[in-house]
Amino acid sequence: MFLLAYIIENARIYKNNDVVNRSMLVDKDKILQVKPSFAKYRYMKMNLDRFWMAATYVFCSHEIPESASSADGKRFFIRRFLAEGCTTVLAVASIRSLHEWKEKVDEVRRFYQKGPLDFVIGIKIPLRALTVPLVRKCKTERIPAIFVEITDPRELYRIPWGWIREALFPYNPPLIPCLSGGGERERLLAVWQTVLERERIPFVKGPVEPYHPVKLEIQKKIGIYPLKGYLHTGGELSYNLFIDDGTRSLPPDKAETPAVTVHKGEIVRVLDKIMYRPNKGEELVVYRPAFFS
């Protein structure tokens, strides 16, 4: 049964802002079991005592290259994602109204299907476009994240939140704020949080920064966790390795480049060499947002 299985041993894994020492029995792209050790097992072993391990990152992106060329797409995927240790993208389609849905969402889906990464589709809308039909469309299409552009806090009091809450249920994708620059930022977020808490709407408190690791609590709200960004029994084998220089005690930040990146059992990065595999984009369908939050 485990013809291709092997053991990753002595792995120091960053998990929930902590470090745990674990060994993993893996087979191809799956983690079969996670234990402190597999001392009595006779599989081939890979010793990671000179590295630190972390699950590969989930990034958020609101853009795709204007050019449709495969060369531009390759540069975009490498520079924005693979070079940073990211193998899953929350890919956001910007739409101004429900009439643009098919064109904009399909455009994002086609682009990421041609790439090397897994992806989850979200949408970004102006606040005025937050309507019952649009929310129902999100439920039907399994869109687990709705980014909402807000510029004036007074507009938040004009939304029929009772109807929106009913339309969100039972899928309940969270609303995520997108803010313009300026001194209104703190006030906008304060009103956003006050109104949505009062109306019992699932939401994220602040913006999600593009091209940075999406925080664990936000991954949980969207439903990406534990499908991605988490090394566990039964999960996929996707991880970053960071060289141990003898001084590390805290998780790596986004500024640090992994030495090795593995995506679903395949090496995609070793030091400065990146293995680019197009047309491997797989869409992650989230059936229950916030199930683990």
PDB file of C-alpha atoms in Angstrom:
ATOM      1  CA  MET A   1       0.000   0.000   0.000  1.00  0.00           C
ATOM      2  CA  PHE A   2       2.816   2.412   0.887  1.00  0.00           C
ATOM      3  CA  LEU A   3       5.093   1.556  -2.040  1.00  0.00           C
ATOM      4  CA  LEU A   4       6.138   5.194  -2.510  1.00  0.00           C
ATOM      5  CA  ALA A   5       5.874   6.185   1.134  1.00  0.00           C
ATOM      6  CA  TYR A   6       8.742   7.711   3.097  1.00  0.00           C
ATOM      7  CA  ILE A   7       9.256   9.458   6.416  1.00  0.00           C
ATOM      8  CA  ILE A   8      10.121  13.098   6.997  1.00  0.00           C
ATOM      9  CA  GLU A   9      11.795  13.088  10.393  1.00  0.00           C
ATOM     10  CA  ASN A  10      13.021  15.685  12.874  1.00  0.00           C
ATOM     11  CA  ALA A  11      10.908  18.433  11.374  1.00  0.00           C
ATOM     12  CA  ARG A  12      10.581  21.627  13.404  1.00  0.00           C
ATOM     13  CA  ILE A  13       7.225  22.878  12.192  1.00  0.00           C
ATOM     14  CA  TYR A  14       5.798  26.357  12.644  1.00  0.00           C
ATOM     15  CA  LYS A  15       2.186  25.880  13.649  1.00  0.00           C
ATOM     16  CA  ASN A  16      -0.220  28.419  15.175  1.00  0.00           C
ATOM     17  CA  ASN A  17       2.625  30.769  16.224  1.00  0.00           C
ATOM     18  CA  ASP A  18       4.463  27.938  17.911  1.00  0.00           C
ATOM     19  CA  VAL A  19       7.097  25.363  16.991  1.00  0.00           C
ATOM     20  CA  VAL A  20       6.473  21.633  17.291  1.00  0.00           C
ATOM     21  CA  ASN A  21       8.879  18.773  16.619  1.00  0.00           C
ATOM     22  CA  ARG A  22       7.220  16.140  14.475  1.00  0.00           C
ATOM     23  CA  SER A  23       7.854  13.402  11.948  1.00  0.00           C
ATOM     24  CA  MET A  24       5.512  12.658   9.041  1.00  0.00           C
ATOM     25  CA  LEU A  25       4.744   9.529   7.082  1.00  0.00           C
ATOM     26  CA  VAL A  26       3.970  10.696   3.548  1.00  0.00           C
ATOM     27  CA  ASP A  27       3.021   9.107   0.245  1.00  0.00           C
ATOM     28  CA  LYS A  28       3.218  11.109  -2.986  1.00  0.00           C
ATOM     29  CA  ASP A  29       1.255  14.294  -2.284  1.00  0.00           C
ATOM     30  CA  LYS A  30      -0.452  13.220   0.965  1.00  0.00           C
ATOM     31  CA  ILE A  31       0.478  13.242   4.635  1.00  0.00           C
ATOM     32  CA  LEU A  32      -0.576   9.839   5.934  1.00  0.00           C
ATOM     33  CA  GLN A  33       0.316  10.343   9.578  1.00  0.00           C
ATOM     34  CA  VAL A  34       1.996  12.855  11.898  1.00  0.00           C
ATOM     35  CA  LYS A  35       3.715  11.645  15.094  1.00  0.00           C
ATOM     36  CA  PRO A  36       6.620  12.620  17.337  1.00  0.00           C
ATOM     37  CA  SER A  37       8.647   9.841  15.698  1.00  0.00           C
ATOM     38  CA  PHE A  38       8.462   6.708  13.546  1.00  0.00           C
ATOM     39  CA  ALA A  39      11.425   4.926  15.131  1.00  0.00           C
ATOM     40  CA  LYS A  40      10.196   1.389  14.375  1.00  0.00           C
ATOM     41  CA  TYR A  41       9.217   2.062  10.768  1.00  0.00           C
ATOM     42  CA  ARG A  42      11.563   0.942   7.998  1.00  0.00           C
ATOM     43  CA  TYR A  43      10.635   3.358   5.250  1.00  0.00           C
ATOM     44  CA  MET A  44      13.198   5.598   3.601  1.00  0.00           C
ATOM     45  CA  LYS A  45      13.755   8.698   5.772  1.00  0.00           C
ATOM     46  CA  MET A  46      14.459  12.336   5.006  1.00  0.00           C
ATOM     47  CA  ASN A  47      16.091  14.146   7.925  1.00  0.00           C
ATOM     48  CA  LEU A  48      15.176  17.826   8.298  1.00  0.00           C
ATOM     49  CA  ASP A  49      17.137  18.652  11.437  1.00  0.00           C
ATOM     50  CA  ARG A  50      19.002  21.415   9.560  1.00  0.00           C
ATOM     51  CA  PHE A  51      15.800  23.144   8.464  1.00  0.00           C
ATOM     52  CA  TRP A  52      12.662  24.778   9.788  1.00  0.00           C
ATOM     53  CA  MET A  53       9.387  23.810   8.137  1.00  0.00           C
ATOM     54  CA  ALA A  54       6.172  25.741   7.554  1.00  0.00           C
ATOM     55  CA  ALA A  55       3.086  25.174   5.442  1.00  0.00           C
ATOM     56  CA  THR A  56       3.217  27.031   2.143  1.00  0.00           C
ATOM     57  CA  TYR A  57       1.593  30.450   2.175  1.00  0.00           C
ATOM     58  CA  VAL A  58      -1.835  31.570   1.044  1.00  0.00           C
ATOM     59  CA  PHE A  59      -1.714  35.008  -0.632  1.00  0.00           C
ATOM     60  CA  CYS A  60      -4.486  37.310  -1.801  1.00  0.00           C
ATOM     61  CA  SER A  61      -4.399  38.980  -5.226  1.00  0.00           C
ATOM     62  CA  HIS A  62      -6.760  41.507  -6.795  1.00  0.00           C
ATOM     63  CA  GLU A  63      -5.105  41.618 -10.210  1.00  0.00           C
ATOM     64  CA  ILE A  64      -4.054  39.643 -13.227  1.00  0.00           C
ATOM     65  CA  PRO A  65      -1.580  40.861 -15.872  1.00  0.00           C
ATOM     66  CA  GLU A  66      -3.046  43.123 -18.545  1.00  0.00           C
ATOM     67  CA  SER A  67      -1.158  41.197 -21.209  1.00  0.00           C
ATOM     68  CA  ALA A  68      -2.519  37.785 -22.110  1.00  0.00           C
ATOM     69  CA  SER A  69       0.889  36.412 -23.106  1.00  0.00           C
ATOM     70  CA  SER A  70       2.133  33.246 -21.412  1.00  0.00           C
ATOM     71  CA  ALA A  71       5.502  34.940 -20.720  1.00  0.00           C
ATOM     72  CA  ASP A  72       3.836  37.719 -18.718  1.00  0.00           C
ATOM     73  CA  GLY A  73       1.739  35.169 -16.868  1.00  0.00           C
ATOM     74  CA  LYS A  74       4.833  33.146 -15.997  1.00  0.00           C
ATOM     75  CA  ARG A  75       6.647  36.228 -14.677  1.00  0.00           C
ATOM     76  CA  PHE A  76       3.602  37.177 -12.609  1.00  0.00           C
ATOM     77  CA  PHE A  77       3.248  33.739 -11.006  1.00  0.00           C
ATOM     78  CA  ILE A  78       6.960  33.452 -10.235  1.00  0.00           C
ATOM     79  CA  ARG A  79       7.546  36.984  -8.935  1.00  0.00           C
ATOM     80  CA  ARG A  80       4.346  37.343  -6.920  1.00  0.00           C
ATOM     81  CA  PHE A  81       3.887  33.817  -5.600  1.00  0.00           C
ATOM     82  CA  LEU A  82       6.395  31.022  -6.199  1.00  0.00           C
ATOM     83  CA  ALA A  83       9.418  33.152  -5.289  1.00  0.00           C
ATOM     84  CA  GLU A  84       7.741  33.960  -1.955  1.00  0.00           C
ATOM     85  CA  GLY A  85       6.739  30.413  -0.967  1.00  0.00           C
ATOM     86  CA  CYS A  86       3.055  30.806  -1.894  1.00  0.00           C
ATOM     87  CA  THR A  87       1.203  27.917  -3.565  1.00  0.00           C
ATOM     88  CA  THR A  88      -2.430  28.938  -2.975  1.00  0.00           C
ATOM     89  CA  VAL A  89      -4.051  32.211  -4.035  1.00  0.00           C
ATOM     90  CA  LEU A  90      -7.246  33.900  -2.945  1.00  0.00           C
ATOM     91  CA  ALA A  91      -7.904  35.301  -6.418  1.00  0.00           C
ATOM     92  CA  VAL A  92     -10.303  38.255  -6.347  1.00  0.00           C
ATOM     93  CA  ALA A  93     -12.457  39.251  -9.311  1.00  0.00           C
ATOM     94  CA  SER A  94     -13.516  42.914  -9.286  1.00  0.00           C
ATOM     95  CA  ILE A  95     -17.088  43.483 -10.447  1.00  0.00           C
ATOM     96  CA  ARG A  96     -19.192  46.636 -10.383  1.00  0.00           C
ATOM     97  CA  SER A  97     -22.565  44.901 -10.652  1.00  0.00           C
ATOM     98  CA  LEU A  98     -24.139  41.483 -10.982  1.00  0.00           C
ATOM     99  CA  HIS A  99     -24.232  41.909 -14.781  1.00  0.00           C
ATOM    100  CA  GLU A 100     -20.415  41.700 -14.907  1.00  0.00           C
ATOM    101  CA  TRP A 101     -20.268  38.488 -12.894  1.00  0.00           C
ATOM    102  CA  LYS A 102     -19.723  35.894 -15.613  1.00  0.00           C
ATOM    103  CA  GLU A 103     -17.191  37.931 -17.600  1.00  0.00           C
ATOM    104  CA  LYS A 104     -15.010  38.938 -14.642  1.00  0.00           C
ATOM    105  CA  VAL A 105     -15.152  35.697 -12.647  1.00  0.00           C
ATOM    106  CA  ASP A 106     -14.531  33.556 -15.726  1.00  0.00           C
ATOM    107  CA  GLU A 107     -11.562  35.760 -16.668  1.00  0.00           C
ATOM    108  CA  VAL A 108      -9.923  35.199 -13.278  1.00  0.00           C
ATOM    109  CA  ARG A 109     -10.740  31.476 -13.326  1.00  0.00           C
ATOM    110  CA  ARG A 110      -9.243  30.956 -16.797  1.00  0.00           C
ATOM    111  CA  PHE A 111      -6.077  32.842 -15.894  1.00  0.00           C
ATOM    112  CA  TYR A 112      -5.358  30.858 -12.732  1.00  0.00           C
ATOM    113  CA  GLN A 113      -6.225  27.543 -14.362  1.00  0.00           C
ATOM    114  CA  LYS A 114      -3.317  28.185 -16.748  1.00  0.00           C
ATOM    115  CA  GLY A 115      -0.910  28.706 -13.857  1.00  0.00           C
ATOM    116  CA  PRO A 116       0.920  26.403 -11.416  1.00  0.00           C
ATOM    117  CA  LEU A 117      -1.014  27.247  -8.225  1.00  0.00           C
ATOM    118  CA  ASP A 118      -4.193  26.263  -6.445  1.00  0.00           C
ATOM    119  CA  PHE A 119      -6.705  29.069  -6.084  1.00  0.00           C
ATOM    120  CA  VAL A 120      -9.929  30.154  -4.406  1.00  0.00           C
ATOM    121  CA  ILE A 121     -12.089  32.765  -6.096  1.00  0.00           C
ATOM    122  CA  GLY A 122     -13.467  35.742  -4.200  1.00  0.00           C
ATOM    123  CA  ILE A 123     -15.181  38.859  -5.509  1.00  0.00           C
ATOM    124  CA  LYS A 124     -14.706  42.582  -4.863  1.00  0.00           C
ATOM    125  CA  ILE A 125     -17.650  44.955  -5.169  1.00  0.00           C
ATOM    126  CA  PRO A 126     -18.516  48.557  -4.301  1.00  0.00           C
ATOM    127  CA  LEU A 127     -20.761  48.772  -1.251  1.00  0.00           C
ATOM    128  CA  ARG A 128     -23.732  49.864  -3.379  1.00  0.00           C
ATOM    129  CA  ALA A 129     -23.534  46.528  -5.260  1.00  0.00           C
ATOM    130  CA  LEU A 130     -24.074  44.531  -2.060  1.00  0.00           C
ATOM    131  CA  THR A 131     -27.583  43.324  -2.868  1.00  0.00           C
ATOM    132  CA  VAL A 132     -29.647  40.254  -2.093  1.00  0.00           C
ATOM    133  CA  PRO A 133     -29.375  38.851  -5.670  1.00  0.00           C
ATOM    134  CA  LEU A 134     -25.594  39.221  -5.618  1.00  0.00           C
ATOM    135  CA  VAL A 135     -25.294  37.522  -2.219  1.00  0.00           C
ATOM    136  CA  ARG A 136     -27.485  34.669  -3.435  1.00  0.00           C
ATOM    137  CA  LYS A 137     -25.226  34.334  -6.465  1.00  0.00           C
ATOM    138  CA  CYS A 138     -22.229  33.970  -4.139  1.00  0.00           C
ATOM    139  CA  LYS A 139     -23.999  31.110  -2.350  1.00  0.00           C
ATOM    140  CA  THR A 140     -24.890  29.376  -5.597  1.00  0.00           C
ATOM    141  CA  GLU A 141     -21.396  29.727  -7.050  1.00  0.00           C
ATOM    142  CA  ARG A 142     -19.612  28.873  -3.761  1.00  0.00           C
ATOM    143  CA  ILE A 143     -17.770  32.197  -3.519  1.00  0.00           C
ATOM    144  CA  PRO A 144     -16.447  32.177   0.078  1.00  0.00           C
ATOM    145  CA  ALA A 145     -15.169  35.772   0.353  1.00  0.00           C
ATOM    146  CA  ILE A 146     -16.850  39.076  -0.539  1.00  0.00           C
ATOM    147  CA  PHE A 147     -14.532  42.100  -0.532  1.00  0.00           C
ATOM    148  CA  VAL A 148     -16.474  45.338  -0.092  1.00  0.00           C
ATOM    149  CA  GLU A 149     -15.128  48.749  -1.095  1.00  0.00           C
ATOM    150  CA  ILE A 150     -16.139  51.404   1.421  1.00  0.00           C
ATOM    151  CA  THR A 151     -15.348  55.107   1.172  1.00  0.00           C
ATOM    152  CA  ASP A 152     -18.032  56.776   3.291  1.00  0.00           C
ATOM    153  CA  PRO A 153     -19.048  55.363   6.697  1.00  0.00           C
ATOM    154  CA  ARG A 154     -22.555  56.800   6.293  1.00  0.00           C
ATOM    155  CA  GLU A 155     -23.193  54.395   3.420  1.00  0.00           C
ATOM    156  CA  LEU A 156     -22.997  51.472   5.828  1.00  0.00           C
ATOM    157  CA  TYR A 157     -26.214  52.633   7.515  1.00  0.00           C
ATOM    158  CA  ARG A 158     -28.123  52.557   4.209  1.00  0.00           C
ATOM    159  CA  ILE A 159     -27.717  48.836   3.527  1.00  0.00           C
ATOM    160  CA  PRO A 160     -30.734  46.585   4.314  1.00  0.00           C
ATOM    161  CA  TRP A 161     -28.648  44.354   6.546  1.00  0.00           C
ATOM    162  CA  GLY A 162     -31.530  42.171   7.686  1.00  0.00           C
ATOM    163  CA  TRP A 163     -32.173  41.052   4.115  1.00  0.00           C
ATOM    164  CA  ILE A 164     -28.439  40.634   3.470  1.00  0.00           C
ATOM    165  CA  ARG A 165     -28.084  38.442   6.577  1.00  0.00           C
ATOM    166  CA  GLU A 166     -30.942  36.210   5.434  1.00  0.00           C
ATOM    167  CA  ALA A 167     -29.455  35.951   1.933  1.00  0.00           C
ATOM    168  CA  LEU A 168     -26.020  35.015   3.318  1.00  0.00           C
ATOM    169  CA  PHE A 169     -27.426  32.140   5.385  1.00  0.00           C
ATOM    170  CA  PRO A 170     -26.517  29.265   5.549  1.00  0.00           C
ATOM    171  CA  TYR A 171     -23.354  29.602   3.425  1.00  0.00           C
ATOM    172  CA  ASN A 172     -22.267  32.772   5.283  1.00  0.00           C
ATOM    173  CA  PRO A 173     -19.267  34.004   3.285  1.00  0.00           C
ATOM    174  CA  PRO A 174     -17.562  36.781   5.269  1.00  0.00           C
ATOM    175  CA  LEU A 175     -17.498  40.394   4.132  1.00  0.00           C
ATOM    176  CA  ILE A 176     -13.971  41.859   3.967  1.00  0.00           C
ATOM    177  CA  PRO A 177     -13.363  45.626   3.878  1.00  0.00           C
ATOM    178  CA  CYS A 178     -11.376  47.332   1.127  1.00  0.00           C
ATOM    179  CA  LEU A 179     -10.438  50.908   2.001  1.00  0.00           C
ATOM    180  CA  SER A 180      -9.155  53.866   0.042  1.00  0.00           C
ATOM    181  CA  GLY A 181      -6.255  55.838   1.506  1.00  0.00           C
ATOM    182  CA  GLY A 182      -6.670  58.879   3.703  1.00  0.00           C
ATOM    183  CA  GLY A 183      -7.438  59.901   7.240  1.00  0.00           C
ATOM    184  CA  GLU A 184     -10.875  58.237   7.228  1.00  0.00           C
ATOM    185  CA  ARG A 185      -9.368  54.774   7.457  1.00  0.00           C
ATOM    186  CA  GLU A 186      -9.675  54.271  11.220  1.00  0.00           C
ATOM    187  CA  ARG A 187     -13.168  55.753  11.324  1.00  0.00           C
ATOM    188  CA  LEU A 188     -14.298  53.576   8.421  1.00  0.00           C
ATOM    189  CA  LEU A 189     -13.072  50.429  10.157  1.00  0.00           C
ATOM    190  CA  ALA A 190     -14.652  51.446  13.465  1.00  0.00           C
ATOM    191  CA  VAL A 191     -18.056  51.991  11.852  1.00  0.00           C
ATOM    192  CA  TRP A 192     -17.641  48.825   9.753  1.00  0.00           C
ATOM    193  CA  GLN A 193     -17.054  46.717  12.855  1.00  0.00           C
ATOM    194  CA  THR A 194     -19.827  48.371  14.885  1.00  0.00           C
ATOM    195  CA  VAL A 195     -22.473  47.993  12.192  1.00  0.00           C
ATOM    196  CA  LEU A 196     -21.647  44.435  11.139  1.00  0.00           C
ATOM    197  CA  GLU A 197     -21.383  43.169  14.716  1.00  0.00           C
ATOM    198  CA  ARG A 198     -24.733  44.745  15.551  1.00  0.00           C
ATOM    199  CA  GLU A 199     -26.350  43.240  12.454  1.00  0.00           C
ATOM    200  CA  ARG A 200     -24.754  39.801  13.079  1.00  0.00           C
ATOM    201  CA  ILE A 201     -23.085  39.680   9.680  1.00  0.00           C
ATOM    202  CA  PRO A 202     -20.010  37.433   9.195  1.00  0.00           C
ATOM    203  CA  PHE A 203     -17.087  39.757   8.531  1.00  0.00           C
ATOM    204  CA  VAL A 204     -13.353  40.356   8.783  1.00  0.00           C
ATOM    205  CA  LYS A 205     -12.301  43.332  10.916  1.00  0.00           C
ATOM    206  CA  GLY A 206      -9.668  44.793   8.602  1.00  0.00           C
ATOM    207  CA  PRO A 207      -8.321  44.654   5.050  1.00  0.00           C
ATOM    208  CA  VAL A 208      -6.387  41.666   3.732  1.00  0.00           C
ATOM    209  CA  GLU A 209      -3.016  42.824   2.431  1.00  0.00           C
ATOM    210  CA  PRO A 210      -2.232  41.559  -1.085  1.00  0.00           C
ATOM    211  CA  TYR A 211       0.836  39.394  -1.632  1.00  0.00           C
ATOM    212  CA  HIS A 212       1.353  38.714   2.065  1.00  0.00           C
ATOM    213  CA  PRO A 213       0.414  35.543   3.971  1.00  0.00           C
ATOM    214  CA  VAL A 214      -3.296  35.572   4.791  1.00  0.00           C
ATOM    215  CA  LYS A 215      -3.684  35.328   8.559  1.00  0.00           C
ATOM    216  CA  LEU A 216      -4.837  32.021   9.980  1.00  0.00           C
ATOM    217  CA  GLU A 217      -8.025  33.443  11.530  1.00  0.00           C
ATOM    218  CA  ILE A 218      -9.022  34.878   8.138  1.00  0.00           C
ATOM    219  CA  GLN A 219      -8.294  31.586   6.381  1.00  0.00           C
ATOM    220  CA  LYS A 220     -10.632  29.944   8.879  1.00  0.00           C
ATOM    221  CA  LYS A 221     -13.413  32.467   8.262  1.00  0.00           C
ATOM    222  CA  ILE A 222     -13.154  31.990   4.500  1.00  0.00           C
ATOM    223  CA  GLY A 223     -12.896  28.203   4.769  1.00  0.00           C
ATOM    224  CA  ILE A 224      -9.437  27.820   3.226  1.00  0.00           C
ATOM    225  CA  TYR A 225      -8.165  26.331   6.494  1.00  0.00           C
ATOM    226  CA  PRO A 226      -7.613  23.414   7.059  1.00  0.00           C
ATOM    227  CA  LEU A 227      -7.636  22.532   3.361  1.00  0.00           C
ATOM    228  CA  LYS A 228      -4.580  24.748   2.826  1.00  0.00           C
ATOM    229  CA  GLY A 229      -1.915  26.354   4.971  1.00  0.00           C
ATOM    230  CA  TYR A 230      -1.839  23.509   7.496  1.00  0.00           C
ATOM    231  CA  LEU A 231       0.308  20.367   7.770  1.00  0.00           C
ATOM    232  CA  HIS A 232      -1.836  17.613   9.272  1.00  0.00           C
ATOM    233  CA  THR A 233      -2.740  13.932   8.973  1.00  0.00           C
ATOM    234  CA  GLY A 234      -4.774  13.438   5.811  1.00  0.00           C
ATOM    235  CA  GLY A 235      -3.712  16.794   4.375  1.00  0.00           C
ATOM    236  CA  GLU A 236      -1.665  17.615   1.325  1.00  0.00           C
ATOM    237  CA  LEU A 237       2.128  17.699   1.341  1.00  0.00           C
ATOM    238  CA  SER A 238       2.850  21.393   0.665  1.00  0.00           C
ATOM    239  CA  TYR A 239       5.575  23.076   2.669  1.00  0.00           C
ATOM    240  CA  ASN A 240       8.432  25.585   2.767  1.00  0.00           C
ATOM    241  CA  LEU A 241      11.846  24.848   4.240  1.00  0.00           C
ATOM    242  CA  PHE A 242      14.038  27.550   5.777  1.00  0.00           C
ATOM    243  CA  ILE A 243      17.735  26.930   6.453  1.00  0.00           C
ATOM    244  CA  ASP A 244      18.601  26.835  10.148  1.00  0.00           C
ATOM    245  CA  ASP A 245      21.368  29.356  10.745  1.00  0.00           C
ATOM    246  CA  GLY A 246      21.440  28.669  14.477  1.00  0.00           C
ATOM    247  CA  THR A 247      19.746  31.926  15.489  1.00  0.00           C
ATOM    248  CA  ARG A 248      16.099  31.370  14.628  1.00  0.00           C
ATOM    249  CA  SER A 249      13.417  31.101  17.292  1.00  0.00           C
ATOM    250  CA  LEU A 250      10.398  32.790  15.688  1.00  0.00           C
ATOM    251  CA  PRO A 251       8.421  31.982  12.524  1.00  0.00           C
ATOM    252  CA  PRO A 252       9.823  33.434   9.292  1.00  0.00           C
ATOM    253  CA  ASP A 253       8.277  36.630   8.013  1.00  0.00           C
ATOM    254  CA  LYS A 254       7.331  37.436   4.469  1.00  0.00           C
ATOM    255  CA  ALA A 255      10.686  39.097   3.821  1.00  0.00           C
ATOM    256  CA  GLU A 256      12.500  35.772   4.175  1.00  0.00           C
ATOM    257  CA  THR A 257      12.792  33.564   1.134  1.00  0.00           C
ATOM    258  CA  PRO A 258      12.381  29.807   1.612  1.00  0.00           C
ATOM    259  CA  ALA A 259      15.237  27.572   0.511  1.00  0.00           C
ATOM    260  CA  VAL A 260      12.849  24.854  -0.684  1.00  0.00           C
ATOM    261  CA  THR A 261       9.166  24.889  -1.631  1.00  0.00           C
ATOM    262  CA  VAL A 262       7.145  21.720  -2.181  1.00  0.00           C
ATOM    263  CA  HIS A 263       3.612  21.858  -3.616  1.00  0.00           C
ATOM    264  CA  LYS A 264       1.488  18.717  -3.368  1.00  0.00           C
ATOM    265  CA  GLY A 265       4.544  16.498  -3.206  1.00  0.00           C
ATOM    266  CA  GLU A 266       6.397  18.168  -6.095  1.00  0.00           C
ATOM    267  CA  ILE A 267       9.451  20.380  -5.637  1.00  0.00           C
ATOM    268  CA  VAL A 268       8.806  23.799  -7.152  1.00  0.00           C
ATOM    269  CA  ARG A 269      11.753  25.673  -5.699  1.00  0.00           C
ATOM    270  CA  VAL A 270      15.319  24.855  -4.611  1.00  0.00           C
ATOM    271  CA  LEU A 271      17.345  27.912  -3.633  1.00  0.00           C
ATOM    272  CA  ASP A 272      17.270  30.226  -6.700  1.00  0.00           C
ATOM    273  CA  LYS A 273      15.880  27.640  -9.108  1.00  0.00           C
ATOM    274  CA  ILE A 274      12.093  27.666  -9.612  1.00  0.00           C
ATOM    275  CA  MET A 275      10.364  24.853 -11.490  1.00  0.00           C
ATOM    276  CA  TYR A 276       7.434  26.430 -13.331  1.00  0.00           C
ATOM    277  CA  ARG A 277       4.656  24.022 -14.301  1.00  0.00           C
ATOM    278  CA  PRO A 278       1.819  25.731 -16.209  1.00  0.00           C
ATOM    279  CA  ASN A 279      -1.761  24.497 -16.595  1.00  0.00           C
ATOM    280  CA  LYS A 280      -1.783  22.958 -13.136  1.00  0.00           C
ATOM    281  CA  GLY A 281      -4.107  25.494 -11.542  1.00  0.00           C
ATOM    282  CA  GLU A 282      -6.741  23.741  -9.450  1.00  0.00           C
ATOM    283  CA  GLU A 283      -9.715  25.616  -8.028  1.00  0.00           C
ATOM    284  CA  LEU A 284     -10.498  24.961  -4.386  1.00  0.00           C
ATOM    285  CA  VAL A 285     -14.249  24.831  -3.737  1.00  0.00           C
ATOM    286  CA  VAL A 286     -15.221  25.851  -0.203  1.00  0.00           C
ATOM    287  CA  TYR A 287     -18.443  24.211   0.933  1.00  0.00           C
ATOM    288  CA  ARG A 288     -18.537  25.528   4.515  1.00  0.00           C
ATOM    289  CA  PRO A 289     -16.887  28.895   5.238  1.00  0.00           C
ATOM    290  CA  ALA A 290     -16.007  29.479   8.900  1.00  0.00           C
ATOM    291  CA  PHE A 291     -16.566  25.806   9.775  1.00  0.00           C
ATOM    292  CA  PHE A 292     -13.369  25.755  11.870  1.00  0.00           C
ATOM    293  CA  SER A 293     -13.411  29.364  13.113  1.00  0.00           C
TER     294      SER A 293
END
